[in-house]
Short mmCIF file of C-alpha atoms and ligand atoms in Angstrom, two decimals:
data_model
loop_
_atom_site.label_atom_id
_atom_site.label_comp_id
_atom_site.label_asym_id
_atom_site.label_seq_id
_atom_site.Cartn_x
_atom_site.Cartn_y
_atom_site.Cartn_z
CA UNK A 11 34.33 15.92 -4.55
CA UNK A 12 35.61 15.03 -1.10
CA UNK A 13 39.21 15.77 -0.28
CA UNK A 14 41.62 12.93 0.50
CA UNK A 15 41.34 11.85 4.19
CA UNK A 16 38.19 13.90 4.69
CA UNK A 17 35.51 11.97 6.57
CA UNK A 18 32.89 10.58 4.19
CA UNK A 19 29.48 10.64 5.83
CA UNK A 20 26.19 8.93 5.04
CA UNK A 21 23.95 10.62 2.48
CA UNK A 22 21.48 13.22 3.80
CA UNK A 23 18.18 11.59 4.78
CA UNK A 24 19.68 8.09 5.06
CA UNK A 25 20.68 6.38 8.30
CA UNK A 26 22.73 3.55 9.65
CA UNK A 27 20.75 1.22 11.85
CA UNK A 28 23.29 0.15 14.44
CA UNK A 29 23.34 -3.12 16.41
CA UNK A 30 21.63 -1.33 19.30
CA UNK A 31 18.71 -0.47 16.97
CA UNK A 32 18.27 -3.62 14.93
CA UNK A 33 16.77 -5.98 17.57
CA UNK A 34 13.63 -3.84 17.64
CA UNK A 35 13.48 -3.79 13.85
CA UNK A 36 13.81 -7.57 13.75
CA UNK A 37 11.13 -8.04 16.38
CA UNK A 38 8.70 -5.84 14.44
CA UNK A 39 9.45 -7.85 11.29
CA UNK A 40 9.05 -11.19 13.10
CA UNK A 41 5.70 -10.15 14.53
CA UNK A 42 4.50 -8.86 11.14
CA UNK A 43 5.52 -12.12 9.46
CA UNK A 44 3.65 -14.17 12.06
CA UNK A 45 0.48 -12.11 11.80
CA UNK A 46 0.57 -11.99 7.96
CA UNK A 47 1.15 -15.72 7.67
CA UNK A 48 -1.77 -16.44 10.02
CA UNK A 49 -3.92 -14.58 7.46
CA UNK A 50 -2.41 -16.65 4.61
CA UNK A 51 -0.15 -13.95 3.11
CA UNK A 52 3.07 -15.05 1.39
CA UNK A 53 6.22 -13.03 0.92
CA UNK A 54 7.18 -11.40 -2.37
CA UNK A 55 10.53 -9.67 -3.07
CA UNK A 56 10.68 -7.27 -5.98
CA UNK A 57 13.67 -5.23 -7.22
CA UNK A 58 14.53 -1.83 -5.80
CA UNK A 59 15.13 -0.57 -9.36
CA UNK A 60 12.19 -0.24 -11.72
CA UNK A 61 11.45 1.52 -14.97
CA UNK A 62 10.42 5.11 -14.27
CA UNK A 63 7.25 4.70 -16.35
CA UNK A 64 5.92 2.20 -13.80
CA UNK A 65 5.57 4.90 -11.14
CA UNK A 66 4.57 7.70 -13.50
CA UNK A 67 1.67 5.59 -14.71
CA UNK A 68 0.51 4.16 -11.35
CA UNK A 69 1.37 6.66 -8.59
CA UNK A 70 0.47 9.45 -11.04
CA UNK A 71 2.49 11.91 -13.09
CA UNK A 72 1.08 14.95 -11.21
CA UNK A 73 1.75 13.66 -7.70
CA UNK A 74 4.45 15.06 -5.41
CA UNK A 75 6.17 11.67 -5.40
CA UNK A 76 6.60 11.54 -9.16
CA UNK A 77 7.19 15.24 -9.86
CA UNK A 78 9.54 16.04 -6.99
CA UNK A 79 10.66 13.08 -4.95
CA UNK A 80 11.93 10.25 -7.13
CA UNK A 81 15.57 9.25 -7.54
CA UNK A 82 15.62 8.83 -11.30
CA UNK A 83 18.55 8.38 -13.65
CA UNK A 84 19.24 7.35 -17.20
CA UNK A 85 20.84 3.94 -17.31
CA UNK A 86 23.41 3.24 -20.04
CA UNK A 87 21.14 0.88 -21.94
CA UNK A 88 17.87 0.48 -20.03
CA UNK A 89 16.44 3.99 -20.37
CA UNK A 90 15.08 5.87 -17.37
CA UNK A 91 15.22 3.95 -14.10
CA UNK A 92 13.96 4.91 -10.64
CA UNK A 93 14.72 3.77 -7.11
CA UNK A 94 11.25 2.66 -6.01
CA UNK A 95 9.40 5.27 -3.96
CA UNK A 96 6.82 2.61 -2.96
CA UNK A 97 6.16 -1.05 -3.74
CA UNK A 98 2.49 -1.42 -4.71
CA UNK A 99 3.26 -0.66 -8.37
CA UNK A 100 6.11 -3.21 -8.33
CA UNK A 101 3.94 -5.92 -6.75
CA UNK A 102 1.18 -5.39 -9.32
CA UNK A 103 3.79 -5.40 -12.11
CA UNK A 104 5.17 -8.72 -10.81
CA UNK A 105 1.62 -10.11 -10.45
CA UNK A 106 1.01 -9.36 -14.14
CA UNK A 107 4.50 -10.31 -15.39
CA UNK A 108 4.36 -13.75 -13.75
CA UNK A 109 0.63 -14.34 -14.40
CA UNK A 110 -0.07 -14.82 -10.70
CA UNK A 111 -3.73 -14.20 -11.62
CA UNK A 112 -3.76 -17.74 -13.07
CA UNK A 113 -3.16 -19.22 -9.63
CA UNK A 114 -6.30 -20.32 -7.81
CA UNK A 115 -8.00 -17.82 -5.48
CA UNK A 116 -6.96 -14.32 -4.60
CA UNK A 117 -3.27 -13.52 -4.07
CA UNK A 118 -2.24 -12.23 -0.67
CA UNK A 119 1.34 -10.94 -0.74
CA UNK A 120 3.56 -9.16 1.75
CA UNK A 121 6.92 -7.43 1.50
CA UNK A 122 9.59 -5.68 3.57
CA UNK A 123 12.17 -3.31 2.20
CA UNK A 124 13.70 0.10 1.57
CA UNK A 125 11.90 2.82 -0.41
CA UNK A 126 13.37 6.11 -1.62
CA UNK A 127 11.80 9.56 -1.70
CA UNK A 128 13.68 12.83 -1.90
CA UNK A 129 11.70 14.58 0.83
CA UNK A 130 12.90 17.14 3.36
CA UNK A 131 14.34 14.98 6.16
CA UNK A 132 12.96 15.36 9.68
CA UNK A 133 12.06 13.04 12.56
CA UNK A 134 10.12 10.13 11.05
CA UNK A 135 10.83 11.27 7.48
CA UNK A 136 13.85 9.97 5.61
CA UNK A 137 15.02 9.73 2.03
CA UNK A 138 15.66 6.03 2.42
CA UNK A 139 12.95 4.60 4.61
CA UNK A 140 11.53 1.13 5.12
CA UNK A 141 8.08 -0.24 4.54
CA UNK A 142 6.32 -3.38 5.69
CA UNK A 143 3.49 -3.80 3.23
CA UNK A 144 0.87 -6.20 1.97
CA UNK A 145 -1.33 -6.40 -1.10
CA UNK A 146 -4.41 -8.50 -1.86
CA UNK A 147 -5.06 -8.99 -5.57
CA UNK A 148 -8.03 -10.49 -7.38
CA UNK A 149 -11.01 -9.60 -5.18
CA UNK A 150 -13.20 -6.60 -4.44
CA UNK A 151 -15.42 -7.98 -1.67
CA UNK A 152 -15.79 -5.49 1.21
CA UNK A 153 -14.87 -8.32 3.60
CA UNK A 154 -11.35 -8.22 2.13
CA UNK A 155 -11.02 -4.55 3.09
CA UNK A 156 -12.31 -5.28 6.58
CA UNK A 157 -10.00 -8.29 6.95
CA UNK A 158 -6.96 -6.19 5.95
CA UNK A 159 -7.83 -3.60 8.60
CA UNK A 160 -8.55 -6.26 11.22
CA UNK A 161 -5.12 -7.76 10.50
CA UNK A 162 -3.43 -4.36 10.91
CA UNK A 163 -5.21 -3.72 14.20
CA UNK A 164 -4.03 -7.14 15.41
CA UNK A 165 -0.43 -6.44 14.42
CA UNK A 166 -0.39 -3.12 16.27
CA UNK A 167 -2.00 -4.79 19.29
CA UNK A 168 0.65 -7.54 19.22
CA UNK A 169 3.31 -4.84 19.21
CA UNK A 170 1.71 -3.33 22.29
CA UNK A 171 0.58 -0.11 20.61
CA UNK A 172 -2.50 1.49 22.02
CA UNK A 173 -2.39 5.12 21.03
CA UNK A 174 -3.35 4.80 17.41
CA UNK A 175 -6.33 5.87 15.34
CA UNK A 176 -7.66 4.19 12.21
CA UNK A 177 -9.02 6.76 9.77
CA UNK A 178 -11.08 5.54 6.81
CA UNK A 179 -12.73 7.10 3.78
CA UNK A 180 -13.90 6.24 0.29
CA UNK A 181 -12.53 8.10 -2.73
CA UNK A 182 -15.07 6.60 -5.14
CA UNK A 183 -14.39 5.03 -8.50
CA UNK A 184 -13.80 6.01 -12.13
CA UNK A 185 -17.55 6.55 -12.45
CA UNK A 186 -18.33 8.81 -9.50
CA UNK A 187 -15.00 10.56 -8.88
CA UNK A 188 -14.98 12.60 -12.12
CA UNK A 189 -18.47 13.85 -11.19
CA UNK A 190 -17.25 14.80 -7.71
CA UNK A 191 -14.17 16.50 -9.17
CA UNK A 192 -16.41 18.74 -11.27
CA UNK A 193 -18.30 19.80 -8.14
CA UNK A 194 -15.03 20.26 -6.21
CA UNK A 195 -13.43 22.33 -8.99
CA UNK A 196 -16.47 24.58 -9.09
CA UNK A 197 -16.28 25.21 -5.34
CA UNK A 198 -12.53 25.69 -5.52
CA UNK A 199 -12.91 28.35 -8.20
CA UNK A 200 -14.82 30.42 -5.67
CA UNK A 201 -12.31 30.11 -2.81
CA UNK A 202 -9.00 29.34 -4.42
CA UNK A 203 -7.63 32.89 -4.29
CA UNK A 204 -7.79 32.65 -0.46
CA UNK A 205 -5.82 29.38 -0.33
CA UNK A 206 -2.04 28.87 -0.08
CA UNK A 207 0.12 28.91 -3.20
CA UNK A 208 0.44 25.12 -3.34
CA UNK A 209 -3.33 24.71 -3.13
CA UNK A 210 -3.87 27.26 -5.90
CA UNK A 211 -1.64 25.14 -8.11
CA UNK A 212 -3.26 21.88 -6.95
CA UNK A 213 -6.73 23.32 -7.66
CA UNK A 214 -5.77 23.13 -11.33
CA UNK A 215 -3.53 20.06 -11.47
CA UNK A 216 -4.87 17.68 -8.81
CA UNK A 217 -7.77 19.24 -6.87
CA UNK A 218 -8.21 16.23 -4.55
CA UNK A 219 -4.82 17.00 -3.04
CA UNK A 220 -6.15 20.34 -1.74
CA UNK A 221 -8.08 18.29 0.84
CA UNK A 222 -4.76 17.03 2.17
CA UNK A 223 -3.31 20.52 2.79
CA UNK A 224 -1.76 20.97 6.25
CA UNK A 225 -1.54 24.82 6.22
CA UNK A 226 -3.42 26.13 9.26
CA UNK A 227 -5.00 29.17 7.55
CA UNK A 228 -6.48 27.00 4.78
CA UNK A 229 -8.32 24.63 7.10
CA UNK A 230 -11.61 26.50 7.63
CA UNK A 231 -11.94 27.02 3.86
CA UNK A 232 -11.20 23.37 3.09
CA UNK A 233 -13.65 22.19 5.74
CA UNK A 234 -16.37 24.00 3.77
CA UNK A 235 -15.61 22.20 0.48
CA UNK A 236 -17.92 19.42 -0.77
CA UNK A 237 -17.03 15.96 0.56
CA UNK A 238 -16.41 13.00 -1.71
CA UNK A 239 -18.24 10.69 0.66
CA UNK A 240 -21.46 12.63 -0.15
CA UNK A 241 -20.94 12.12 -3.90
CA UNK A 242 -20.32 8.37 -4.16
CA UNK A 243 -22.22 6.33 -6.77
CA UNK A 244 -24.64 3.75 -5.32
CA UNK A 245 -22.12 0.89 -5.81
CA UNK A 246 -19.31 2.74 -4.02
CA UNK A 247 -21.67 3.83 -1.26
CA UNK A 248 -22.82 0.25 -0.76
CA UNK A 249 -19.22 -0.98 -0.71
CA UNK A 250 -18.21 1.62 1.88
CA UNK A 251 -21.23 0.89 4.09
CA UNK A 252 -20.44 -2.84 3.93
CA UNK A 253 -16.80 -2.19 4.92
CA UNK A 254 -17.75 -0.05 7.91
CA UNK A 255 -20.41 -2.54 8.98
CA UNK A 256 -17.89 -5.39 8.86
CA UNK A 257 -15.35 -3.36 10.82
CA UNK A 258 -17.91 -2.89 13.56
CA UNK A 259 -18.73 -6.61 13.53
CA UNK A 260 -15.04 -7.44 13.88
CA UNK A 261 -14.59 -4.98 16.73
CA UNK A 262 -12.14 -2.78 14.81
CA UNK A 263 -12.44 0.83 15.95
CA UNK A 264 -12.28 3.50 13.25
CA UNK A 265 -13.22 7.05 12.40
CA UNK A 266 -14.59 8.18 9.02
CA UNK A 267 -12.52 11.14 7.79
CA UNK A 268 -13.99 12.54 4.56
CA UNK A 269 -10.83 14.53 3.80
CA UNK A 270 -8.58 11.48 3.71
CA UNK A 271 -7.53 11.32 0.04
CA UNK A 272 -3.93 10.01 0.13
CA UNK A 273 -1.06 11.16 -2.06
CA UNK A 274 -1.09 8.49 -4.77
CA UNK A 275 -3.42 8.48 -7.77
CA UNK A 276 -4.21 4.78 -8.04
CA UNK A 277 -6.69 4.65 -5.17
CA UNK A 278 -10.37 3.82 -5.62
CA UNK A 279 -13.05 3.32 -2.96
CA UNK A 280 -11.63 2.47 0.50
CA UNK A 281 -8.65 4.52 1.67
CA UNK A 282 -7.21 4.51 5.17
CA UNK A 283 -4.42 5.67 7.42
CA UNK A 284 -3.36 4.86 10.94
CA UNK A 285 -1.94 7.75 12.92
CA UNK A 286 -0.19 7.70 16.26
CA UNK A 287 -0.21 10.36 18.94
CA UNK A 288 3.28 9.19 19.91
CA UNK A 289 4.76 10.62 16.70
CA UNK A 290 5.31 14.29 15.96
CA UNK A 291 4.34 16.02 12.73
CA UNK A 292 4.88 12.86 10.67
CA UNK A 293 2.13 11.00 12.48
CA UNK A 294 0.99 8.53 9.77
CA UNK A 295 2.29 5.12 10.80
CA UNK A 296 0.78 3.52 7.74
CA UNK A 297 -1.44 4.18 4.77
CA UNK A 298 -3.27 2.19 2.18
CA UNK A 299 -6.39 1.57 0.22
CA UNK A 300 -8.11 -0.09 -2.69
CA UNK A 301 -6.81 0.28 -6.27
CA UNK A 302 -9.29 -1.54 -8.49
CA UNK A 303 -8.09 -0.24 -11.88
CA UNK A 304 -4.33 -0.44 -11.32
CA UNK A 305 -3.72 -3.83 -12.95
CA UNK A 306 -5.40 -2.67 -16.18
CA UNK A 307 -3.45 0.62 -16.05
CA UNK A 308 -0.25 -1.44 -16.07
CA UNK A 309 -1.36 -3.62 -19.00
CA UNK A 310 -2.76 -6.51 -16.96
CA UNK A 311 -6.16 -8.16 -16.69
CA UNK A 312 -8.85 -6.74 -14.38
CA UNK A 313 -7.65 -7.55 -10.87
CA UNK A 314 -9.12 -5.44 -8.09
CA UNK A 315 -6.67 -4.91 -5.26
CA UNK A 316 -6.19 -3.44 -1.82
CA UNK A 317 -3.14 -3.05 0.37
CA UNK A 318 -1.17 -0.98 2.82
CA UNK A 319 2.35 -0.01 3.71
CA UNK A 320 3.55 0.57 7.24
CA UNK A 321 6.39 3.06 7.61
CA UNK A 322 8.74 0.79 9.56
CA UNK A 323 10.91 3.69 10.76
CA UNK A 324 7.81 5.30 12.28
CA UNK A 325 6.43 2.04 13.62
CA UNK A 326 9.72 1.42 15.42
CA UNK A 327 9.60 4.95 16.86
CA UNK A 328 6.10 4.35 18.24
CA UNK A 329 7.02 0.93 19.60
CA UNK A 330 10.05 2.52 21.29
CA UNK A 331 7.85 5.27 22.70
CA UNK A 332 5.35 2.70 23.96
CA UNK A 333 8.37 0.60 25.14
CA UNK A 334 6.25 -2.48 24.90
CA UNK A 335 8.78 -5.03 23.75
CA UNK A 336 11.15 -6.86 26.06
CA UNK A 337 14.85 -6.13 25.62
CA UNK A 338 16.76 -8.45 23.32
CA UNK A 339 18.00 -11.70 24.79
CA UNK A 340 21.74 -11.47 25.31
CA UNK A 341 24.18 -14.28 24.77
CA UNK A 342 24.00 -17.49 26.73
CA UNK A 343 27.67 -18.33 27.22
CA UNK A 344 31.16 -16.85 27.32
CA UNK A 345 34.20 -19.09 27.02
CA UNK A 346 37.37 -17.93 28.75
CA UNK A 347 40.53 -19.90 28.07
CA UNK A 348 43.80 -19.57 29.93
CA UNK A 349 47.07 -20.37 28.19
CA UNK A 350 47.84 -21.33 24.58
CA UNK A 351 47.52 -25.03 25.41
CA UNK A 352 43.78 -24.56 26.01
CA UNK A 353 43.03 -22.61 22.81
CA UNK A 354 42.04 -25.62 20.72
CA UNK A 355 39.71 -27.12 23.33
CA UNK A 356 38.02 -23.72 23.81
CA UNK A 357 37.63 -23.16 20.07
CA UNK A 358 36.10 -26.61 19.61
CA UNK A 359 33.65 -26.02 22.46
CA UNK A 360 32.59 -22.66 20.98
CA UNK A 361 32.04 -24.37 17.63
CA UNK A 362 29.91 -27.08 19.22
CA UNK A 363 27.76 -24.70 21.29
CA UNK A 364 27.09 -22.44 18.31
CA UNK A 365 26.11 -25.45 16.19
CA UNK A 366 23.62 -26.25 18.95
CA UNK A 367 22.23 -22.70 18.63
CA UNK A 368 23.54 -21.67 22.04
CA UNK A 369 24.64 -18.03 21.66
CA UNK A 370 28.34 -18.04 22.57
CA UNK A 371 31.28 -15.62 22.61
CA UNK A 372 34.90 -16.57 23.10
CA UNK A 373 37.98 -14.51 23.91
CA UNK A 374 40.50 -14.26 21.07
CA UNK A 375 43.45 -14.06 23.42
CA UNK A 376 44.23 -16.09 26.51
CA UNK A 377 42.75 -14.17 29.39
CA UNK A 378 43.21 -13.79 33.16
CA UNK A 379 40.31 -15.05 35.25
CA UNK A 380 39.33 -11.64 36.66
CA UNK A 381 39.29 -10.02 33.24
CA UNK A 382 37.32 -12.95 31.87
CA UNK A 383 34.63 -12.53 34.50
CA UNK A 384 34.49 -8.82 33.72
CA UNK A 385 34.02 -9.55 30.02
CA UNK A 386 31.33 -12.13 30.78
CA UNK A 387 29.32 -9.74 32.92
CA UNK A 388 29.62 -6.96 30.35
CA UNK A 389 28.11 -9.30 27.78
CA UNK A 390 25.43 -10.21 30.35
CA UNK A 391 25.83 -13.91 29.60
CA UNK A 392 24.15 -16.40 31.86
CA UNK A 393 27.13 -18.78 31.99
CA UNK A 394 30.87 -18.38 31.81
CA UNK A 395 32.89 -21.46 30.90
CA UNK A 396 36.42 -21.43 32.21
CA UNK A 397 39.06 -23.61 30.57
CA UNK A 398 42.56 -23.75 32.06
CA UNK A 399 45.29 -26.31 31.46
CA UNK A 400 44.02 -28.41 34.36
CA UNK A 401 40.53 -28.49 32.85
CA UNK A 402 41.85 -29.61 29.48
CA UNK A 403 43.80 -32.38 31.18
CA UNK A 404 40.83 -33.63 33.20
CA UNK A 405 38.28 -33.08 30.43
CA UNK A 406 36.02 -31.26 32.92
CA UNK A 407 35.43 -27.52 32.44
CA UNK A 408 34.27 -24.98 35.01
CA UNK A 409 30.78 -23.65 34.33
CA UNK A 410 29.90 -20.54 36.30
CA UNK A 411 26.33 -19.32 36.68
CA UNK A 412 26.82 -15.55 36.41
CA UNK A 413 23.55 -14.87 38.23
CA UNK A 414 24.13 -16.91 41.38
CA UNK A 415 27.92 -17.10 41.25
CA UNK A 416 27.74 -20.89 41.63
CA UNK A 417 30.40 -22.80 39.80
CA UNK A 418 30.50 -26.47 38.89
CA UNK A 419 32.63 -28.84 36.94
CA UNK A 420 30.99 -30.35 33.85
CA UNK A 421 32.54 -32.86 31.48
CA UNK A 422 33.40 -31.27 28.10
CA UNK A 423 31.11 -33.58 26.13
CA UNK A 424 28.14 -32.75 28.34
CA UNK A 425 28.36 -28.96 28.40
CA UNK A 426 26.02 -28.39 25.45
CA UNK A 427 23.34 -30.64 26.95
CA UNK A 428 23.85 -29.13 30.41
CA UNK A 429 23.46 -25.56 29.10
CA UNK A 430 20.43 -26.43 27.00
CA UNK A 431 18.74 -27.91 30.04
CA UNK A 432 19.62 -24.92 32.24
CA UNK A 433 18.62 -22.35 29.65
CA UNK A 434 15.13 -23.77 29.58
CA UNK A 435 14.72 -22.60 33.18
CA UNK A 436 14.05 -18.88 33.66
CA UNK A 437 17.04 -16.85 34.81
CA UNK A 438 17.03 -15.99 38.55
CA UNK A 439 15.41 -12.58 39.10
CA UNK A 440 18.60 -10.82 40.12
CA UNK A 441 20.59 -11.93 37.11
CA UNK A 442 20.31 -10.49 33.62
CA UNK A 443 17.94 -12.27 31.26
CA UNK A 444 19.80 -14.62 29.00
CA UNK A 445 18.89 -17.43 26.75
CA UNK A 446 19.44 -19.56 23.77
CA UNK A 447 19.87 -17.65 20.56
P1 HAM B 30 2.31 6.03 1.52
O1 HAM B 30 1.23 6.67 2.33
O2 HAM B 30 2.99 6.87 0.51
O3 HAM B 30 1.66 4.76 0.82
O4 HAM B 30 3.39 5.42 2.48
C1 HAM B 30 3.03 4.52 3.51
C2 HAM B 30 3.76 4.84 4.79
O5 HAM B 30 5.16 4.88 4.55
C3 HAM B 30 3.44 6.20 5.38
O6 HAM B 30 2.25 6.17 6.14
C4 HAM B 30 4.65 6.45 6.26
O7 HAM B 30 4.49 5.77 7.50
C5 HAM B 30 5.76 5.78 5.47
N1 HAM B 30 6.54 6.80 4.75
C6 HAM B 30 6.25 7.40 3.59
N2 HAM B 30 7.22 8.28 3.25
C7 HAM B 30 8.15 8.22 4.24
C8 HAM B 30 9.41 8.87 4.47
N3 HAM B 30 9.92 9.76 3.62
N4 HAM B 30 10.08 8.56 5.61
C9 HAM B 30 9.59 7.64 6.48
N5 HAM B 30 8.43 7.00 6.30
C10 HAM B 30 7.70 7.27 5.20
C11 HAM B 30 2.33 3.90 0.02
O8 HAM B 30 3.52 3.86 -0.11
C12 HAM B 30 1.42 2.89 -0.65
N6 HAM B 30 2.23 2.03 -1.50
C13 HAM B 30 0.65 2.08 0.39
C14 HAM B 30 -0.24 1.07 -0.24
C15 HAM B 30 0.02 -0.24 -0.37
N7 HAM B 30 -1.42 1.32 -0.76
C16 HAM B 30 -1.91 0.20 -1.24
N8 HAM B 30 -1.06 -0.76 -1.04
#
């Protein structure tokens, strides 16, 4: 319990995104929306709270996420609930619950939102983090996989990211994976005593996860283990070859990484990650893959699916590091009024400009001219509008171009039109960039 008057801080692993941070977040979201919509994806919003069983059944009851990382609690009357650690399970649940499979064609859905995992916080790893994700449900054609990856490459290109790598693999299907697991278990039996403690445990519970181990000393041993890509059934092999062929056709660069198995159990066939050299240890900007049996696992009809989730926190870090996006556009206008008698005219002008979508700030107190100009330049507005008693009387206000210093008198009724016209022209080089909001 915190003592009275003691500062209450944010919860470990969560963060406040302050006004200085959010423009970049918004720009990433805007760009994602534009790219997704060009590929005919539509937005879906699912709840943050779900029944715990949803994740146990889909992500897998032996995975790190479900065994160690979920925020789970018993609700008074709804049983065990969990703050979603990811959204694929929720999207598939919603797809089944609302019979979206009855709609014509495949469903292409995207989402933005917070996810929760109780991991050890570090740079790029948080307990509340944000994902930008997309799911395609109702088709298993390899062209869908290739199209998803092409779309991701386009989004990263649009965000100006260059230093990223697309890693792909196939983890087989319910037919060939059990066969591979037998072979893997057999090989693990021979080497497991030389592996780290976690891997010894995983060898028994979830042997695929051994391939994902990051412990340096284990690497040469793991490299020698049999690879799933060499044990695919003919159908999975054909699917994977078709995906890689299509990627080449579409000019999407990739690398096949046979050890890429991902940390969630629902995956089948194609799996992928994009990593960035601009990030530190947590270098996966996004991950995803195919999950052909998931709908049935959740009580739905057969509906093959594929999707991905971008870690938005990490994407923003890479975009910042690549510093590819222009700074946010500051406000267009600042209204300075001098003397109580001018308050109403100034307030009405602010109201009008804002209704015209011209970004405007106004002083709350009457202000001296010098101070007003100081405030206007701090805000980096392109125009300051000065309203004194004389201006109210004449109905003509002073409009000052903060870049050039030029000042002119404009009739009150024409200011909105005047500013709109001017804001269409680029700001003079020496002045700060400003514009319509
Ligand atoms: P995931 O690999 O668990 O996949 O997460 C996707 C991305 O979310 C990661 O690559 C990473 O960028 C970000 N991420 C994960 N955990 C954290 C964390 N603690 N802090 C910051 N960022 C994090 C999924 O969630 C799947 N649902 C992806 C998917 C969609 N597969 C098919 N459809």
